[in-house]
């Protein structure tokens, strides 16, 4: 009902704010847009579920996320994919893996600092009721 829509609206505002802050962080430039399949033709043979920060924003606007947990699953794809596709010891791979780990730690720190446990519990209740 209307109270539920108010909660989900607040969730979307929070998730947009987090995603925009990540997009503005220069460390995460490689994660802001989908990997260019023309530049990297084998990417989709290796990575089955591509994800990036611009797609997160689209998902938020399409009301894909009812809980922060669902959002976190997609942010996890971003850094997990980068670790999987860039495993080598060469400096380029090490560099993007370092940034992937920074993305993982940054998202978790923001959620731990800024997400109210009671708010996430209300979102989980709405999810279970649907
Ligand atoms: C999240 O970003 C990535 O996982 N990647 C992997 C690709 C390999 C390398 O870097 C990427 C783009 C690219 N384009 C042209 C030539 N080589 C590259 C970005």
mmCIF file of C-alpha atoms and ligand atoms in Angstrom:
data_model
loop_
_atom_site.group_PDB
_atom_site.id
_atom_site.type_symbol
_atom_site.label_atom_id
_atom_site.label_comp_id
_atom_site.label_asym_id
_atom_site.label_seq_id
_atom_site.Cartn_x
_atom_site.Cartn_y
_atom_site.Cartn_z
ATOM 1 C CA UNK A 1 0.000 0.000 0.000
ATOM 2 C CA UNK A 2 1.152 3.630 0.121
ATOM 3 C CA UNK A 3 3.461 3.173 3.131
ATOM 4 C CA UNK A 4 5.222 0.369 1.229
ATOM 5 C CA UNK A 5 5.670 2.580 -1.861
ATOM 6 C CA UNK A 6 7.107 5.294 0.383
ATOM 7 C CA UNK A 7 9.667 2.794 1.766
ATOM 8 C CA UNK A 8 10.650 1.590 -1.729
ATOM 9 C CA UNK A 9 10.968 5.189 -2.925
ATOM 10 C CA UNK A 10 13.378 5.870 -0.043
ATOM 11 C CA UNK A 11 15.292 2.679 -0.936
ATOM 12 C CA UNK A 12 15.671 3.867 -4.569
ATOM 13 C CA UNK A 13 16.908 7.290 -3.415
ATOM 14 C CA UNK A 14 19.520 5.636 -1.169
ATOM 15 C CA UNK A 15 20.667 3.214 -3.906
ATOM 16 C CA UNK A 16 20.886 6.030 -6.507
ATOM 17 C CA UNK A 17 22.980 8.121 -4.089
ATOM 18 C CA UNK A 18 25.375 5.228 -3.426
ATOM 19 C CA UNK A 19 25.658 4.372 -7.140
ATOM 20 C CA UNK A 20 26.287 8.006 -8.134
ATOM 21 C CA UNK A 21 29.059 8.348 -5.530
ATOM 22 C CA UNK A 22 30.731 5.200 -6.920
ATOM 23 C CA UNK A 23 30.388 6.529 -10.493
ATOM 24 C CA UNK A 24 32.125 9.805 -9.498
ATOM 25 C CA UNK A 25 35.047 7.934 -7.899
ATOM 26 C CA UNK A 26 37.894 7.923 -10.465
ATOM 27 C CA UNK A 27 39.169 4.554 -9.161
ATOM 28 C CA UNK A 28 36.005 2.932 -10.543
ATOM 29 C CA UNK A 29 36.068 4.396 -14.070
ATOM 30 C CA UNK A 30 36.437 0.911 -15.657
ATOM 31 C CA UNK A 31 33.200 -0.133 -13.926
ATOM 32 C CA UNK A 32 30.996 2.796 -15.008
ATOM 33 C CA UNK A 33 29.855 1.334 -18.358
ATOM 34 C CA UNK A 34 29.442 -2.195 -19.812
ATOM 35 C CA UNK A 35 32.692 -3.720 -21.138
ATOM 36 C CA UNK A 36 32.765 -2.906 -24.885
ATOM 37 C CA UNK A 37 32.158 -6.238 -26.651
ATOM 38 C CA UNK A 38 33.609 -4.838 -29.916
ATOM 39 C CA UNK A 39 36.861 -4.050 -28.090
ATOM 40 C CA UNK A 40 36.761 -7.284 -26.044
ATOM 41 C CA UNK A 41 35.104 -9.911 -28.297
ATOM 42 C CA UNK A 42 35.606 -12.880 -25.910
ATOM 43 C CA UNK A 43 34.184 -11.088 -22.854
ATOM 44 C CA UNK A 44 30.732 -12.721 -22.973
ATOM 45 C CA UNK A 45 32.297 -16.189 -23.440
ATOM 46 C CA UNK A 46 33.996 -15.769 -20.052
ATOM 47 C CA UNK A 47 31.528 -13.550 -18.136
ATOM 48 C CA UNK A 48 27.957 -14.884 -18.062
ATOM 49 C CA UNK A 49 26.388 -12.026 -16.071
ATOM 50 C CA UNK A 50 27.982 -8.682 -17.035
ATOM 51 C CA UNK A 51 27.202 -5.777 -14.698
ATOM 52 C CA UNK A 52 28.312 -2.143 -14.402
ATOM 53 C CA UNK A 53 27.389 1.038 -12.504
ATOM 54 C CA UNK A 54 25.256 2.538 -15.308
ATOM 55 C CA UNK A 55 23.206 -0.680 -15.477
ATOM 56 C CA UNK A 56 22.712 -0.498 -11.675
ATOM 57 C CA UNK A 57 21.146 2.966 -12.140
ATOM 58 C CA UNK A 58 18.848 1.669 -14.898
ATOM 59 C CA UNK A 59 17.824 -1.268 -12.676
ATOM 60 C CA UNK A 60 17.050 1.101 -9.786
ATOM 61 C CA UNK A 61 14.826 3.259 -12.044
ATOM 62 C CA UNK A 62 13.063 0.122 -13.294
ATOM 63 C CA UNK A 63 12.267 -0.819 -9.689
ATOM 64 C CA UNK A 64 14.348 -4.039 -9.938
ATOM 65 C CA UNK A 65 15.539 -3.819 -6.312
ATOM 66 C CA UNK A 66 13.150 -4.240 -3.334
ATOM 67 C CA UNK A 67 15.978 -4.778 -0.821
ATOM 68 C CA UNK A 68 19.564 -3.563 -0.421
ATOM 69 C CA UNK A 69 20.575 -7.231 -0.503
ATOM 70 C CA UNK A 70 19.340 -7.571 -4.093
ATOM 71 C CA UNK A 71 21.340 -4.431 -5.017
ATOM 72 C CA UNK A 72 24.452 -5.847 -3.307
ATOM 73 C CA UNK A 73 24.195 -9.048 -5.381
ATOM 74 C CA UNK A 74 24.545 -6.951 -8.542
ATOM 75 C CA UNK A 75 27.358 -4.762 -7.148
ATOM 76 C CA UNK A 76 29.159 -8.015 -6.213
ATOM 77 C CA UNK A 77 28.906 -9.106 -9.905
ATOM 78 C CA UNK A 78 30.866 -6.006 -10.955
ATOM 79 C CA UNK A 79 33.996 -6.770 -8.924
ATOM 80 C CA UNK A 80 33.666 -10.589 -9.160
ATOM 81 C CA UNK A 81 33.549 -10.346 -12.984
ATOM 82 C CA UNK A 82 36.645 -8.116 -12.977
ATOM 83 C CA UNK A 83 38.585 -10.623 -10.808
ATOM 84 C CA UNK A 84 37.472 -13.477 -13.078
ATOM 85 C CA UNK A 85 38.204 -11.832 -16.428
ATOM 86 C CA UNK A 86 41.498 -10.241 -15.366
ATOM 87 C CA UNK A 87 43.343 -13.003 -13.431
ATOM 88 C CA UNK A 88 46.876 -12.606 -14.805
ATOM 89 C CA UNK A 89 49.986 -11.306 -13.058
ATOM 90 C CA UNK A 90 50.588 -8.532 -15.621
ATOM 91 C CA UNK A 91 50.343 -4.975 -14.285
ATOM 92 C CA UNK A 92 47.078 -4.175 -16.127
ATOM 93 C CA UNK A 93 45.268 -7.172 -14.623
ATOM 94 C CA UNK A 94 46.688 -6.479 -11.155
ATOM 95 C CA UNK A 95 45.565 -2.847 -11.439
ATOM 96 C CA UNK A 96 41.942 -3.635 -12.289
ATOM 97 C CA UNK A 97 41.823 -6.363 -9.605
ATOM 98 C CA UNK A 98 43.048 -3.833 -7.038
ATOM 99 C CA UNK A 99 40.252 -1.483 -8.098
ATOM 100 C CA UNK A 100 37.719 -4.335 -8.013
ATOM 101 C CA UNK A 101 38.717 -5.098 -4.411
ATOM 102 C CA UNK A 102 38.458 -1.370 -3.569
ATOM 103 C CA UNK A 103 34.942 -1.331 -5.054
ATOM 104 C CA UNK A 104 33.943 -4.375 -2.952
ATOM 105 C CA UNK A 105 35.275 -2.825 0.258
ATOM 106 C CA UNK A 106 33.847 0.641 -0.495
ATOM 107 C CA UNK A 107 30.300 -0.662 -1.105
ATOM 108 C CA UNK A 108 30.382 -2.723 2.074
ATOM 109 C CA UNK A 109 31.688 0.219 4.123
ATOM 110 C CA UNK A 110 28.979 2.572 2.791
ATOM 111 C CA UNK A 111 26.188 0.050 3.487
ATOM 112 C CA UNK A 112 27.531 -0.719 6.997
ATOM 113 C CA UNK A 113 27.803 3.030 7.801
ATOM 114 C CA UNK A 114 24.655 4.346 6.161
ATOM 115 C CA UNK A 115 22.003 1.615 5.963
ATOM 116 C CA UNK A 116 19.695 1.368 8.968
ATOM 117 C CA UNK A 117 19.168 -2.315 9.867
ATOM 118 C CA UNK A 118 15.500 -1.681 10.684
ATOM 119 C CA UNK A 119 14.968 -0.076 7.252
ATOM 120 C CA UNK A 120 16.456 -3.122 5.473
ATOM 121 C CA UNK A 121 14.266 -5.405 7.603
ATOM 122 C CA UNK A 122 11.147 -3.493 6.450
ATOM 123 C CA UNK A 123 12.290 -3.893 2.809
ATOM 124 C CA UNK A 124 12.781 -7.660 3.382
ATOM 125 C CA UNK A 125 9.239 -7.892 4.832
ATOM 126 C CA UNK A 126 7.820 -6.135 1.737
ATOM 127 C CA UNK A 127 9.782 -8.539 -0.488
ATOM 128 C CA UNK A 128 8.463 -11.624 1.381
ATOM 129 C CA UNK A 129 4.885 -10.310 1.166
ATOM 130 C CA UNK A 130 4.963 -10.102 -2.669
HETATM 131 C C1 LIG B 1 35.596 -4.050 -15.964
HETATM 132 O O1 LIG B 1 36.545 -3.950 -17.027
HETATM 133 C C2 LIG B 1 37.152 -5.129 -17.453
HETATM 134 O O2 LIG B 1 36.997 -6.202 -16.883
HETATM 135 N N1 LIG B 1 37.911 -5.007 -18.536
HETATM 136 C C3 LIG B 1 38.513 -6.135 -19.226
HETATM 137 C C4 LIG B 1 38.877 -5.596 -20.610
HETATM 138 C C5 LIG B 1 40.272 -6.064 -20.984
HETATM 139 C C6 LIG B 1 41.050 -4.773 -21.074
HETATM 140 O O3 LIG B 1 40.379 -3.948 -20.104
HETATM 141 C C7 LIG B 1 39.034 -4.083 -20.376
HETATM 142 C C8 LIG B 1 38.642 -3.278 -21.589
HETATM 143 C C9 LIG B 1 39.654 -3.442 -22.662
HETATM 144 N N2 LIG B 1 39.432 -2.899 -23.861
HETATM 145 C C10 LIG B 1 40.343 -3.074 -24.848
HETATM 146 C C11 LIG B 1 41.475 -3.836 -24.603
HETATM 147 N N3 LIG B 1 41.696 -4.382 -23.406
HETATM 148 C C12 LIG B 1 40.815 -4.173 -22.411
HETATM 149 C C13 LIG B 1 38.187 -3.738 -19.182
#
